[in-house]
PDB file of N, CA and C in Angstrom:
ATOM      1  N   UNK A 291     -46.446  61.271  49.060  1.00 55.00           N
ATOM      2  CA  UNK A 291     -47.690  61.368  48.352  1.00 55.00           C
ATOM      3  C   UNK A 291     -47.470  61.078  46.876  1.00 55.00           C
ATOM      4  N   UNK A 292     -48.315  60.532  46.589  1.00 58.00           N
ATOM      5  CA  UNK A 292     -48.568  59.960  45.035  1.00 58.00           C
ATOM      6  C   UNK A 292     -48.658  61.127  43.974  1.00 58.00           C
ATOM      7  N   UNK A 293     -48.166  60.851  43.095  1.00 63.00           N
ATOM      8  CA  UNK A 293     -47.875  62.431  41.672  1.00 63.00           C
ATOM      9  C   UNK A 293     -49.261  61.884  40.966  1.00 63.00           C
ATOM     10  N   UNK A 294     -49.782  62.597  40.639  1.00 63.00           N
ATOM     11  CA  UNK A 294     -51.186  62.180  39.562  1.00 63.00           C
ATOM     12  C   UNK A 294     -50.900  62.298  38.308  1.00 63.00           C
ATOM     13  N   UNK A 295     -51.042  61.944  37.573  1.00 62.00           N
ATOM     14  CA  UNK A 295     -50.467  61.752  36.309  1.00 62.00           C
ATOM     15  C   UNK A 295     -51.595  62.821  35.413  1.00 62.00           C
ATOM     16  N   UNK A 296     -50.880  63.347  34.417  1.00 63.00           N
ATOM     17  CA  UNK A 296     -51.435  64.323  33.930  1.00 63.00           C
ATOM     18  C   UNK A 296     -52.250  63.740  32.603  1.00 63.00           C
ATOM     19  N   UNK A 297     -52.989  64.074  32.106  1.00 63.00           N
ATOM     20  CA  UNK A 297     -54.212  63.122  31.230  1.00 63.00           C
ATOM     21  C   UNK A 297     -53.874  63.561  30.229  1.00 63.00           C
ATOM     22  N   UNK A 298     -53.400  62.627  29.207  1.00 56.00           N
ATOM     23  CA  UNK A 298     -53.548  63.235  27.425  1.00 56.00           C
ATOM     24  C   UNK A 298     -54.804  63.524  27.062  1.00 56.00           C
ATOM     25  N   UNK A 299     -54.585  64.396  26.403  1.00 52.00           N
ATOM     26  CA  UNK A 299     -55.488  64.963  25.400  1.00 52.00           C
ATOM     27  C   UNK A 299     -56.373  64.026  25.040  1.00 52.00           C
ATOM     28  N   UNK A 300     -57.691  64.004  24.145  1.00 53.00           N
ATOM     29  CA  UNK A 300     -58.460  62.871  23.373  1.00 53.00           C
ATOM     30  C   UNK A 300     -57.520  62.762  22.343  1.00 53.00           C
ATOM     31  N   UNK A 301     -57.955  61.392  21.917  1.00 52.00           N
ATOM     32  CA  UNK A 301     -57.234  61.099  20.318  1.00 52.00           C
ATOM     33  C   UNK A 301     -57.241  61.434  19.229  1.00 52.00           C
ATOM     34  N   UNK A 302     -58.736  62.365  19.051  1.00 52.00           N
ATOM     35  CA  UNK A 302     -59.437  62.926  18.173  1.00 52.00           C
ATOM     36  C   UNK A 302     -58.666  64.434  18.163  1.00 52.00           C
ATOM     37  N   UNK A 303     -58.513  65.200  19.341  1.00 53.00           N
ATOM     38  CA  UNK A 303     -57.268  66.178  18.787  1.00 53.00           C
ATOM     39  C   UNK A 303     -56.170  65.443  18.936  1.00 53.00           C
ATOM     40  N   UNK A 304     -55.462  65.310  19.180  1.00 52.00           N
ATOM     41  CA  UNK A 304     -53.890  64.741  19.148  1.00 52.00           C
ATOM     42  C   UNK A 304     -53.665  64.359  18.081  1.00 52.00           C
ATOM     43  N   UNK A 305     -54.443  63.986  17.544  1.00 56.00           N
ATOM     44  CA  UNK A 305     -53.920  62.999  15.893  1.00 56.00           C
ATOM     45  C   UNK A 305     -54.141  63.770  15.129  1.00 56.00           C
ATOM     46  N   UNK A 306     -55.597  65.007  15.609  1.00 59.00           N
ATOM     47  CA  UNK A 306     -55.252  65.892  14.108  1.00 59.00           C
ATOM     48  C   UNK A 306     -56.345  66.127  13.000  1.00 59.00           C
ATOM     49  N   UNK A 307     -57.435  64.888  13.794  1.00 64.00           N
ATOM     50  CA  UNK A 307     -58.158  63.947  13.051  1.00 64.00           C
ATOM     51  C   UNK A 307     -59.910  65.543  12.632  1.00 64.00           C
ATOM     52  N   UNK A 308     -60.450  65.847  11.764  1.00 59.00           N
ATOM     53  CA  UNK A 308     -61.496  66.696  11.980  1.00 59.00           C
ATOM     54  C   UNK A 308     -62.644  66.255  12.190  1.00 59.00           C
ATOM     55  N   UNK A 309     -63.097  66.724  13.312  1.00 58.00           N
ATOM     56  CA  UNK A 309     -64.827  66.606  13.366  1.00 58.00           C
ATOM     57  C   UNK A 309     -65.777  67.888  12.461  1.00 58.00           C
ATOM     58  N   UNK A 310     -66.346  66.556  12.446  1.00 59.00           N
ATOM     59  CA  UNK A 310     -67.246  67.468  11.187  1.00 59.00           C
ATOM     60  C   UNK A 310     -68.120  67.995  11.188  1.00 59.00           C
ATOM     61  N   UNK A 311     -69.090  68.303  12.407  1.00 59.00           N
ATOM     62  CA  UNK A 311     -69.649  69.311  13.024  1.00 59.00           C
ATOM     63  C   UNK A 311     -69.320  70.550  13.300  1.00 59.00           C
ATOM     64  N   UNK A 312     -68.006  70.595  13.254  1.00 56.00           N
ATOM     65  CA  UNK A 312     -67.093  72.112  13.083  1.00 56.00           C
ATOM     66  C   UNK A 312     -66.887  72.770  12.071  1.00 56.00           C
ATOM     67  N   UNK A 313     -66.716  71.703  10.790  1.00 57.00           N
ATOM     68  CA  UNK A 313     -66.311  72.015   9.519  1.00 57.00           C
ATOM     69  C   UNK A 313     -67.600  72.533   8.739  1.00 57.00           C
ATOM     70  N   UNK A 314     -68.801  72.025   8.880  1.00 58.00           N
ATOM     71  CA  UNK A 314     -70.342  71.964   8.485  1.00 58.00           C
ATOM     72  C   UNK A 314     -70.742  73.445   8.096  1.00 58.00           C
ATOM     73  N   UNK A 315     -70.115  74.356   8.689  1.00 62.00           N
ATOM     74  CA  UNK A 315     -70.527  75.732   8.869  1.00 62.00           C
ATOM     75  C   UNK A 315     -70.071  76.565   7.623  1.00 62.00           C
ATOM     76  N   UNK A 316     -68.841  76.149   7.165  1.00 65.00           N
ATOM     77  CA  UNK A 316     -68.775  76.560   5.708  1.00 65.00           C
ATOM     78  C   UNK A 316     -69.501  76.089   4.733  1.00 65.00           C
ATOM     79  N   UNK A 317     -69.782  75.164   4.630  1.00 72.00           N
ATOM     80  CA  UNK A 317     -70.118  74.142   3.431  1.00 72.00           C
ATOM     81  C   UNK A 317     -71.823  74.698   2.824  1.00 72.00           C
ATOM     82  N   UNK A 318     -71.575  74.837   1.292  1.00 81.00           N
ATOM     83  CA  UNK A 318     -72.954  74.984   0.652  1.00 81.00           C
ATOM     84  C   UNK A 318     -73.876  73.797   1.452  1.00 81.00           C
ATOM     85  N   UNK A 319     -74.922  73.687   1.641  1.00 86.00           N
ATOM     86  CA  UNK A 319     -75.596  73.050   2.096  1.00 86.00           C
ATOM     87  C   UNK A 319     -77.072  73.117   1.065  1.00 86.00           C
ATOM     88  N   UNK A 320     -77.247  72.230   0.287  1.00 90.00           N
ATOM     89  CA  UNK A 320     -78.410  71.915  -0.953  1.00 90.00           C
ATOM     90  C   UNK A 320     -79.273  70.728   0.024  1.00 90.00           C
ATOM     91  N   UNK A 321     -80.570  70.928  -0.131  1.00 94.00           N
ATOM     92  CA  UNK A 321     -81.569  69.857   0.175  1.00 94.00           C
ATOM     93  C   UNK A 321     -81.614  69.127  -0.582  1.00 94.00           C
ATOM     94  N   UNK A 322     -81.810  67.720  -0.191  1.00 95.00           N
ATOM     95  CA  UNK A 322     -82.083  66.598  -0.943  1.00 95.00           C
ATOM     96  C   UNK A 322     -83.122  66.498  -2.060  1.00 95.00           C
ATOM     97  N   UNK A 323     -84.261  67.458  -1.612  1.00 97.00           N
ATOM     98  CA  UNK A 323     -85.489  67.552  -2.619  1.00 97.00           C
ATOM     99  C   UNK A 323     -84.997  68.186  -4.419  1.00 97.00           C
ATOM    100  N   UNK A 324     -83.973  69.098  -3.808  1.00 97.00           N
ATOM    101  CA  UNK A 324     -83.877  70.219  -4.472  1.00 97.00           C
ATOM    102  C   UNK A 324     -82.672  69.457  -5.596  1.00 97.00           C
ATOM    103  N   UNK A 325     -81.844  68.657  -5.549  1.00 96.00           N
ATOM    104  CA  UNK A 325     -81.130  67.582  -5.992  1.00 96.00           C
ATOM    105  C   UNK A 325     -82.343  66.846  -6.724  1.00 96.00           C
ATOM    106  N   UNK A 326     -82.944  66.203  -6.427  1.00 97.00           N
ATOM    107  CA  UNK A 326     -83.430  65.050  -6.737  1.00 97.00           C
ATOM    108  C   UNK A 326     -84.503  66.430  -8.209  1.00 97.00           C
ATOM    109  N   UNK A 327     -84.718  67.328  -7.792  1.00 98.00           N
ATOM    110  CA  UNK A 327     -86.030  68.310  -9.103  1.00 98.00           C
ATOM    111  C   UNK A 327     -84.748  68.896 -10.465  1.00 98.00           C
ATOM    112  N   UNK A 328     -83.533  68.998  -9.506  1.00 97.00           N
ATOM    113  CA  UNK A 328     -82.552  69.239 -10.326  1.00 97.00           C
ATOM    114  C   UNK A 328     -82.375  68.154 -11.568  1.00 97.00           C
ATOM    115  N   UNK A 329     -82.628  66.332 -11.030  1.00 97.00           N
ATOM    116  CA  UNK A 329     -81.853  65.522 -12.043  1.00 97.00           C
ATOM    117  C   UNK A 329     -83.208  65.390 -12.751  1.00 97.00           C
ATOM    118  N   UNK A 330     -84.325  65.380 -12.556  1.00 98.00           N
ATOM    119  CA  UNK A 330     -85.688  65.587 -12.936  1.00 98.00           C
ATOM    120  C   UNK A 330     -85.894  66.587 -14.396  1.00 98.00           C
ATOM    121  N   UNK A 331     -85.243  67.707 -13.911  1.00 98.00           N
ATOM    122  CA  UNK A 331     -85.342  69.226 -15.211  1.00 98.00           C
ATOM    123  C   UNK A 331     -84.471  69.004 -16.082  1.00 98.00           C
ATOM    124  N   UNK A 332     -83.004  68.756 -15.570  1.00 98.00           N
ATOM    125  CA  UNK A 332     -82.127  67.997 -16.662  1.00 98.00           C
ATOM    126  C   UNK A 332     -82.647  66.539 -17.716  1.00 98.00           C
ATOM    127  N   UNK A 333     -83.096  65.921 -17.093  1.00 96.00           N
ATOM    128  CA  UNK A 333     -83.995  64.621 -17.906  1.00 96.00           C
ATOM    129  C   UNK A 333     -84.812  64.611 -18.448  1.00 96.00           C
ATOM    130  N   UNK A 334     -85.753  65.732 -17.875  1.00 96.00           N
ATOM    131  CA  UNK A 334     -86.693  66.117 -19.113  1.00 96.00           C
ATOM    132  C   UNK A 334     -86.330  67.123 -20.266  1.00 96.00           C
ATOM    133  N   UNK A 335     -85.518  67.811 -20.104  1.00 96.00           N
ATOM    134  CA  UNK A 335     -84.311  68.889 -21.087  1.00 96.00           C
ATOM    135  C   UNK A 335     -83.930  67.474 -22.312  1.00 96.00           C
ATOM    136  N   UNK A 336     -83.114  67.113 -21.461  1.00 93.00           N
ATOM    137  CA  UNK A 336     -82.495  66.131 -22.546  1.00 93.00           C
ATOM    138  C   UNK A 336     -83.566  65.029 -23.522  1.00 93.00           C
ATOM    139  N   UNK A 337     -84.522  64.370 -22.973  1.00 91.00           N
ATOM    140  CA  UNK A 337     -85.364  64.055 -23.752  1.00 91.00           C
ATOM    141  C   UNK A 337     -85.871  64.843 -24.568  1.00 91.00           C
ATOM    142  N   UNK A 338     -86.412  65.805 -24.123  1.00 93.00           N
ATOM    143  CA  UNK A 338     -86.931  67.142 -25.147  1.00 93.00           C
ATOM    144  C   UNK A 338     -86.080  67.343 -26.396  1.00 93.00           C
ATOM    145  N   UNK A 339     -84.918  67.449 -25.992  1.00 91.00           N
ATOM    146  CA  UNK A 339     -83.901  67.803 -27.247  1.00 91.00           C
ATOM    147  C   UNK A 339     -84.149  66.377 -28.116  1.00 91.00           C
ATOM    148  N   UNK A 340     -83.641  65.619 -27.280  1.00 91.00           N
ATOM    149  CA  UNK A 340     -83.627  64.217 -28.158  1.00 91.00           C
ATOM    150  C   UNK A 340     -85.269  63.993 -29.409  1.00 91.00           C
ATOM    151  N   UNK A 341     -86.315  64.428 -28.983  1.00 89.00           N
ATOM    152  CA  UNK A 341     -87.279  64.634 -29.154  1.00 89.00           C
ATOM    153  C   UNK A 341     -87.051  65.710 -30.542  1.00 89.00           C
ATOM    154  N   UNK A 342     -86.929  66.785 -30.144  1.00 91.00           N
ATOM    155  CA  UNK A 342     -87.066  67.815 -30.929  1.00 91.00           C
ATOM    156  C   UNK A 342     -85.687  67.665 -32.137  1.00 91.00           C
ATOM    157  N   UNK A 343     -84.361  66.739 -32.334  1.00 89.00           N
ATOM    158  CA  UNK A 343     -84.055  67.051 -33.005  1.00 89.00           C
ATOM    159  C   UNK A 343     -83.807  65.450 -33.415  1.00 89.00           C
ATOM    160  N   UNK A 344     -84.867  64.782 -33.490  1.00 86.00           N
ATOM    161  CA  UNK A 344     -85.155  63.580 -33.916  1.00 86.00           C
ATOM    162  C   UNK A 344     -84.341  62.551 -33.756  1.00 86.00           C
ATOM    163  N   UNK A 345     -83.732  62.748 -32.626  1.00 82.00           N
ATOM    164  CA  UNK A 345     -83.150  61.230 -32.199  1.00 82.00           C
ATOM    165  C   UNK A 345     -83.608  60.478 -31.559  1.00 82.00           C
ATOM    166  N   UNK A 346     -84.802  60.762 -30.795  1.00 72.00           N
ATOM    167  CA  UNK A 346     -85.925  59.611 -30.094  1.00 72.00           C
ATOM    168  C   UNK A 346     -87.326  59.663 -30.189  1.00 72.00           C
ATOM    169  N   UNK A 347     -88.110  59.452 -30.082  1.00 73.00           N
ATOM    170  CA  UNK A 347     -87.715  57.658 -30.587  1.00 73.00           C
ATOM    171  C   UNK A 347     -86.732  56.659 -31.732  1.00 73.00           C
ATOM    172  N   UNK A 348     -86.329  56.373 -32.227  1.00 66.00           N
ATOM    173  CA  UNK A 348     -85.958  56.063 -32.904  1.00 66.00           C
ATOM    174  C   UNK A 348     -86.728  54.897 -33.675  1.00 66.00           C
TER     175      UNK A 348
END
């Protein structure tokens, strides 16, 4: 009778390699909206200053 050969592992463990659906669970996780109001408040900050301590307009 024939020996069956025993099946390696996937390549994805064997090599070591991380999926990142596993890793996801630590990670801060920020919404995109919330990014995008962030570079928004900073840009209007900085104009303001620029504004208020007469460097723009110029």
């Amino acid at each position: 009778m024939a020996k069956k050969k025993e099946r390696a592992p996937p390549l994805m463990s064997s090599a070591g390699i991380m999926r990142y659906f596993e890793e996801e669970k630590t990670q801060i996780r920020i919404s995109p909206k919330s990014v995008i109001a962030f570079g928004f408040v900073v840009g209007a900050v900085v104009i303001f200053l620029n504004v208020y301590y007469g460097l723009w307009p110029s």
